[in-house]
PDB file of C-alpha atoms and ligand atoms in Angstrom:
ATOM      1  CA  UNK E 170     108.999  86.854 103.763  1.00  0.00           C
ATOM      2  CA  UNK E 171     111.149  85.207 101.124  1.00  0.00           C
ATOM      3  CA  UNK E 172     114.318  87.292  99.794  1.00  0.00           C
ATOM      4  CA  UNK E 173     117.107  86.105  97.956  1.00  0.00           C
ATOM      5  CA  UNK E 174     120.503  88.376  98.035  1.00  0.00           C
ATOM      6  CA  UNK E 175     123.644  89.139  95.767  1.00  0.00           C
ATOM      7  CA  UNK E 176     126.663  89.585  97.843  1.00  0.00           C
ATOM      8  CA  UNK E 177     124.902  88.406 100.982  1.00  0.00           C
ATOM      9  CA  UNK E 178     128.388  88.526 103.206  1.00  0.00           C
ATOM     10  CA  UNK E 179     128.765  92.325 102.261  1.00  0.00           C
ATOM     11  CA  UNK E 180     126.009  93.929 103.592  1.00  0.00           C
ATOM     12  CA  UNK E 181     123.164  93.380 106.113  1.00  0.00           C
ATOM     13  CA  UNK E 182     119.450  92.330 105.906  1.00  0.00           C
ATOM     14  CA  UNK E 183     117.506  95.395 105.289  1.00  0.00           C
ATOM     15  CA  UNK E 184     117.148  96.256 109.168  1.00  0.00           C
ATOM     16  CA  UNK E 185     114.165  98.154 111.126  1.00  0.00           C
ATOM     17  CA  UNK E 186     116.473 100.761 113.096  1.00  0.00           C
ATOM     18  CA  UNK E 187     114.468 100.921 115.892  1.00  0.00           C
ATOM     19  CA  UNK E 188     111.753  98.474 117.310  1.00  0.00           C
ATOM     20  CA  UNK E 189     108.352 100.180 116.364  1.00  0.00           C
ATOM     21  CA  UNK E 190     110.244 101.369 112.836  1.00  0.00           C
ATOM     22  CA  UNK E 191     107.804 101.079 109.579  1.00  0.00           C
ATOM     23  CA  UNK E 192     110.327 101.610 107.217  1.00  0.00           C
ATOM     24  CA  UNK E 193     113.349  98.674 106.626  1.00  0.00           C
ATOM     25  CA  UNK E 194     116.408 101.108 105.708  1.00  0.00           C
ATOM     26  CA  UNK E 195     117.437  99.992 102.046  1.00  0.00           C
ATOM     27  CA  UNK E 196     121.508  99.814 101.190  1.00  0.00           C
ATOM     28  CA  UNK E 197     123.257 100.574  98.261  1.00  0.00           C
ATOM     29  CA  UNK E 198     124.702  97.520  96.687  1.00  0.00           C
ATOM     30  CA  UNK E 199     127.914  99.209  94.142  1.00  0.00           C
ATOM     31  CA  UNK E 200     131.167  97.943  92.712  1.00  0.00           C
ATOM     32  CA  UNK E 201     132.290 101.718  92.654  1.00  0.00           C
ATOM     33  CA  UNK E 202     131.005 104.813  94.344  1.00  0.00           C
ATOM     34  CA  UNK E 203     128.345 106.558  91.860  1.00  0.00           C
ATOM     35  CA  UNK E 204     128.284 110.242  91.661  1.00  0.00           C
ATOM     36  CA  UNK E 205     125.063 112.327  91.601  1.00  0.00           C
ATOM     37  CA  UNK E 206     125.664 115.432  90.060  1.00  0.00           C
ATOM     38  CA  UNK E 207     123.166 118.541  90.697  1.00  0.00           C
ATOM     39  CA  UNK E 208     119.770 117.211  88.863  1.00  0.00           C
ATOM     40  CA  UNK E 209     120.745 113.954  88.035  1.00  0.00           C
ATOM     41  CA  UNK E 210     118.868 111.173  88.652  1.00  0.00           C
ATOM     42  CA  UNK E 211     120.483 107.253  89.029  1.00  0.00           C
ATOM     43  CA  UNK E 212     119.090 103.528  89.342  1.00  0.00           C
ATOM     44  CA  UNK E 213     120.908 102.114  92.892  1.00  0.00           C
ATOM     45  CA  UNK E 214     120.815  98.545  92.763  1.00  0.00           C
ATOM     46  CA  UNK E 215     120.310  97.206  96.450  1.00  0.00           C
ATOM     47  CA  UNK E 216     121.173  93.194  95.517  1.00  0.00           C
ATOM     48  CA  UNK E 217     118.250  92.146  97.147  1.00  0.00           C
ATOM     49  CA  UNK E 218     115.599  90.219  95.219  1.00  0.00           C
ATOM     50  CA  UNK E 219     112.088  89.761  97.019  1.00  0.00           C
ATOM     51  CA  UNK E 220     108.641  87.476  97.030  1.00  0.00           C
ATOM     52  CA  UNK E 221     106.134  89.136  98.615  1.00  0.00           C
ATOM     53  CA  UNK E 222     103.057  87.869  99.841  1.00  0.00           C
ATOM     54  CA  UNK E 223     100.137  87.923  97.651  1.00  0.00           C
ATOM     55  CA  UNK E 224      98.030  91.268  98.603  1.00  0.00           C
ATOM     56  CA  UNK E 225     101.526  93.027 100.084  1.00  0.00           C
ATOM     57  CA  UNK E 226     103.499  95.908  97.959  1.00  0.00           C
ATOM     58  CA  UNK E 227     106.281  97.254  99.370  1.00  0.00           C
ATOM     59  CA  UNK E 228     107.056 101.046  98.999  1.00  0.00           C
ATOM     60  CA  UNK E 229     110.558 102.778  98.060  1.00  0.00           C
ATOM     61  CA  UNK E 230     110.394 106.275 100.268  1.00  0.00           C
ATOM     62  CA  UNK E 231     113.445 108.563 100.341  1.00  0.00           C
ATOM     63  CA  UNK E 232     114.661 109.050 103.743  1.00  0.00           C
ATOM     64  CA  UNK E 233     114.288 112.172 105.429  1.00  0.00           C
ATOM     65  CA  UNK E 234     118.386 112.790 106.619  1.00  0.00           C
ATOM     66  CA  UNK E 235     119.371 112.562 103.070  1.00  0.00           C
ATOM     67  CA  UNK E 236     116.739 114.959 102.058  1.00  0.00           C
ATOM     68  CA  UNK E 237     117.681 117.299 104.592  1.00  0.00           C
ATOM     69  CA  UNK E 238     121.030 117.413 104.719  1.00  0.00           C
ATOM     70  CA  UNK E 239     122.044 117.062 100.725  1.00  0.00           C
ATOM     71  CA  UNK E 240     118.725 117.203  98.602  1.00  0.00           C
ATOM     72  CA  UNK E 241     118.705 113.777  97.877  1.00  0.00           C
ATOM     73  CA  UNK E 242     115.435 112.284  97.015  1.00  0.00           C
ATOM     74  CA  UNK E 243     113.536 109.513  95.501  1.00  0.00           C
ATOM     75  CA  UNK E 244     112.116 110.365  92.140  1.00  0.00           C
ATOM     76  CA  UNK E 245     108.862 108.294  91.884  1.00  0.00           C
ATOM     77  CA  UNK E 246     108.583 108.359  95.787  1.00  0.00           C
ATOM     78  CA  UNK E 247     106.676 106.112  97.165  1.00  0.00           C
ATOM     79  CA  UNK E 248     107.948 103.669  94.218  1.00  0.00           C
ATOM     80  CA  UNK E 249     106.071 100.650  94.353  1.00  0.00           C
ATOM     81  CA  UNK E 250     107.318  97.123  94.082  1.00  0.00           C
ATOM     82  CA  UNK E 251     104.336  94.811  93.448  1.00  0.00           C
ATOM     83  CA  UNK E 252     104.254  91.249  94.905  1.00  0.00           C
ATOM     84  CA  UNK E 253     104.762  89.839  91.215  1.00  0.00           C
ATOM     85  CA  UNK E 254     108.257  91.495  91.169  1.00  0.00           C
ATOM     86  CA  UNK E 255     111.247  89.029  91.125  1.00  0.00           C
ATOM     87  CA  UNK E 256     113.693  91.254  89.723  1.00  0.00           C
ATOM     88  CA  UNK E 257     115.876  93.970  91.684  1.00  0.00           C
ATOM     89  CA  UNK E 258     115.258  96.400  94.333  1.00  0.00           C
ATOM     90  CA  UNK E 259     115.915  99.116  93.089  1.00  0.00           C
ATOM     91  CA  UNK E 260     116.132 102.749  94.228  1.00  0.00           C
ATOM     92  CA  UNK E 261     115.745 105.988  91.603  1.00  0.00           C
ATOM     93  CA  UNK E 262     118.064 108.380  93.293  1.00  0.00           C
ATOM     94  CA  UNK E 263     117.840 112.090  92.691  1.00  0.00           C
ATOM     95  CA  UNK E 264     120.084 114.644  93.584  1.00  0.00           C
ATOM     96  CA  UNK E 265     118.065 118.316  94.313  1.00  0.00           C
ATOM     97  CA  UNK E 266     120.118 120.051  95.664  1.00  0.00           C
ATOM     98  CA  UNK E 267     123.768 122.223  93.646  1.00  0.00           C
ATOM     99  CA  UNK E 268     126.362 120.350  95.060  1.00  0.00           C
ATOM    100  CA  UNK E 269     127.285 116.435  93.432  1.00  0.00           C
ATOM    101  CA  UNK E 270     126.769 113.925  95.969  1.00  0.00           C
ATOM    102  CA  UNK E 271     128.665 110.750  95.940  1.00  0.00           C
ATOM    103  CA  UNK E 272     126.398 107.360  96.961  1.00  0.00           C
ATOM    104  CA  UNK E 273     128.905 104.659  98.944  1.00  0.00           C
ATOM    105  CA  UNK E 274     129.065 101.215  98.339  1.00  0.00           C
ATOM    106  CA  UNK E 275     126.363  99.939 101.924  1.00  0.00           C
ATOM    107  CA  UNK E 276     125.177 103.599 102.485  1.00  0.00           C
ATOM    108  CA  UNK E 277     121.749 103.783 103.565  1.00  0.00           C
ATOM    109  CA  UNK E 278     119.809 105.483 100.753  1.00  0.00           C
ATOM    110  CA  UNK E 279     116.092 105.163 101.228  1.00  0.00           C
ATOM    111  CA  UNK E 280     113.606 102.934 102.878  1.00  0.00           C
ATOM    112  CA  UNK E 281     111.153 100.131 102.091  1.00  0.00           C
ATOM    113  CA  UNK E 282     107.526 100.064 103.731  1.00  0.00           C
ATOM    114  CA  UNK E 283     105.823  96.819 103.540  1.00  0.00           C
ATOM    115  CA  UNK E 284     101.758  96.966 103.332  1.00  0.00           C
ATOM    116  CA  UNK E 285      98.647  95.434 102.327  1.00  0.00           C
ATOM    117  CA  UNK E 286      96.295  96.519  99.971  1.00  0.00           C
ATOM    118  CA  UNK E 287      93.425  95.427  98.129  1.00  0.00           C
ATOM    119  CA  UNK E 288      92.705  95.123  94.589  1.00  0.00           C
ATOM    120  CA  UNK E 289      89.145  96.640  93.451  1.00  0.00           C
ATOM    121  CA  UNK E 290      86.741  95.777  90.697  1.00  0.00           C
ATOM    122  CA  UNK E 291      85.304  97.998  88.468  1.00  0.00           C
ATOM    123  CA  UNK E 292      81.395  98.179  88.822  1.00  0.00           C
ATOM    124  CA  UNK E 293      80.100 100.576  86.203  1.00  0.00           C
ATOM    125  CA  UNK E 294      77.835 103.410  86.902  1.00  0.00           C
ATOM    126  CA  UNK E 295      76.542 106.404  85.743  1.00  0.00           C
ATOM    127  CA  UNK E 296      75.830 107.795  88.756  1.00  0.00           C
ATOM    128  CA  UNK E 297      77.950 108.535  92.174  1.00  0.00           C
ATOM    129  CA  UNK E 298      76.788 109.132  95.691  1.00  0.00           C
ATOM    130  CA  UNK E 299      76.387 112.330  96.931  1.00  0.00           C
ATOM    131  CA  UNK E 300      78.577 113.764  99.412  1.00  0.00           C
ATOM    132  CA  UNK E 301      79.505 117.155 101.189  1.00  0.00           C
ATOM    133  CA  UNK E 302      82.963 117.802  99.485  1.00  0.00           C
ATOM    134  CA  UNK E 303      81.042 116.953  95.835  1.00  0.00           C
ATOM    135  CA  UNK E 304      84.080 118.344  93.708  1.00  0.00           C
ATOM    136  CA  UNK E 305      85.697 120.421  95.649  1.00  0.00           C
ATOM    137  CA  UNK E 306      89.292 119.844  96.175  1.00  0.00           C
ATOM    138  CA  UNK E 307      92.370 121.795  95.305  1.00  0.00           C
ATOM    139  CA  UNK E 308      92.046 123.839  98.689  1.00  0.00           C
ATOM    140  CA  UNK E 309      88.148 124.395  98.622  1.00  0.00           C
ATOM    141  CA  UNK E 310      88.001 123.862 102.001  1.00  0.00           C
ATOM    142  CA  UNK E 311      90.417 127.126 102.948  1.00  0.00           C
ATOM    143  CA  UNK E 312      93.767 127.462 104.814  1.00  0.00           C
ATOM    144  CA  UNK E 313      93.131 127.650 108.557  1.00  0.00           C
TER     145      UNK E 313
HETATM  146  O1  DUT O1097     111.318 102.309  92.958  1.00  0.00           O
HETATM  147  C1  DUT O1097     111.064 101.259  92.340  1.00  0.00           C
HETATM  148  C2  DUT O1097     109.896 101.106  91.579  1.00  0.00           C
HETATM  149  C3  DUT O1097     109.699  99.920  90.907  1.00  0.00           C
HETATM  150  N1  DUT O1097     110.600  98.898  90.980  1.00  0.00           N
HETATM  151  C4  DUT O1097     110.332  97.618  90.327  1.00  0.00           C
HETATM  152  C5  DUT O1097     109.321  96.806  91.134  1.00  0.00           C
HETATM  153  C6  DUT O1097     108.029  97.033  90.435  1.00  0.00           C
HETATM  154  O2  DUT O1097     107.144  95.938  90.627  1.00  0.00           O
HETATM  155  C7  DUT O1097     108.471  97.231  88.998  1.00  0.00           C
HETATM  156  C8  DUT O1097     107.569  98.063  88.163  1.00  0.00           C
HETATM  157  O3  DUT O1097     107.410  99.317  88.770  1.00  0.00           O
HETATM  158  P1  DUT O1097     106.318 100.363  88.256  1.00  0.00           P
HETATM  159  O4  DUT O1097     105.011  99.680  88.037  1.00  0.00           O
HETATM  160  O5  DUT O1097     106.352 101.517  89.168  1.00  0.00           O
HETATM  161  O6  DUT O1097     106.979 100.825  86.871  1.00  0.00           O
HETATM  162  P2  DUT O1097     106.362 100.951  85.415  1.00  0.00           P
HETATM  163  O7  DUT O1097     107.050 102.077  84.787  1.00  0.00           O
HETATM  164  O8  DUT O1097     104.853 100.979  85.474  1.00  0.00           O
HETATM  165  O9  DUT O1097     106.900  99.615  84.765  1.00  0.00           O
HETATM  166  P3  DUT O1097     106.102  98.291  84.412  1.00  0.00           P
HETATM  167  O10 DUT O1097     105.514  98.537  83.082  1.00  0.00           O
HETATM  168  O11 DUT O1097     107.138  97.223  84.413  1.00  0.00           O
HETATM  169  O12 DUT O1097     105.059  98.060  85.484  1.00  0.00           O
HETATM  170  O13 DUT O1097     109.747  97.854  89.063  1.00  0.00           O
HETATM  171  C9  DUT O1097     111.756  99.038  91.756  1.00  0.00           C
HETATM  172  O14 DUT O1097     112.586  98.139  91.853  1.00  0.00           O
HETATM  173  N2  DUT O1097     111.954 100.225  92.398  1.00  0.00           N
HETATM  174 MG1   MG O1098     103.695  99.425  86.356  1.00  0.00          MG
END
């Protein structure tokens, strides 16, 4: 897959950490530490500018240290990045938790899963099929 990169010697191609890894870990890419104070949310740029595939998206998912440990999230988790995209990776940081949090220049902030999926067409209908869950939803089908 094609990606083109600011500041290429500074930090490393997006890496899978371990060999059967779905998610490439995403770095920050910052002229200056950015703080996060309690609440606040932040674009991260990551430098890293991607072409993928026709019928691929890749998805922006917080990783689940951060979240732990200091209530750092992704906002619009999973974030999508369509194939058409050419501009910026980019990560919407948000800080949960009451303490400020300060991102590093090359920390590992979130992840990026690539996937397929498909693209539907509309057919339209005035009837649905019938099935056994029919509307329920919401927890209509109980707790245990
Ligand atoms: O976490 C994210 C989410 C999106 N994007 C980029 C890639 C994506 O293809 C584009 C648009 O994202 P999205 O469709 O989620 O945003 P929108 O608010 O619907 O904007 P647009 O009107 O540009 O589609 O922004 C990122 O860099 N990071
Ligand atoms: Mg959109």
């Amino acid at each position: 897959m094609k990606i083109k990169v600011i500041n290429q010697s500074k930090h490393p191609l997006p890496e899978y950490q371990t060999p059967l890894a779905a998610g490439l870990d995403l770095r920050a890419n910052l002229e200056e530490p950015v703080l996060l104070n309690p609440l606040e949310r932040k674009l991260i740029g990551t430098g890293l500018y991607i072409e993928l595939p026709a019928g691929y998206e890749a998805q922006i998912r917080p990783r689940s240290g951060l979240a732990y440990k200091y209530g750092l999230s992704v906002l619009n988790t999973p974030g999508t990045i369509d194939a058409d995209y050419r501009g910026e990776v980019k990560v919407l940081l948000v800080n949960l938790s009451n303490e400020p949090f300060k991102v590093e220049d090359g920390e590992r902030i979130a992840q990026m899963v690539v996937t397929k999926h498909e693209q539907i067409q509309w057919e339209l209908s005035n009837e649905l099929s019938e099935t056994e869950r029919g509307a329920g939803g919401y927890g209509s089908t109980g707790k245990s």
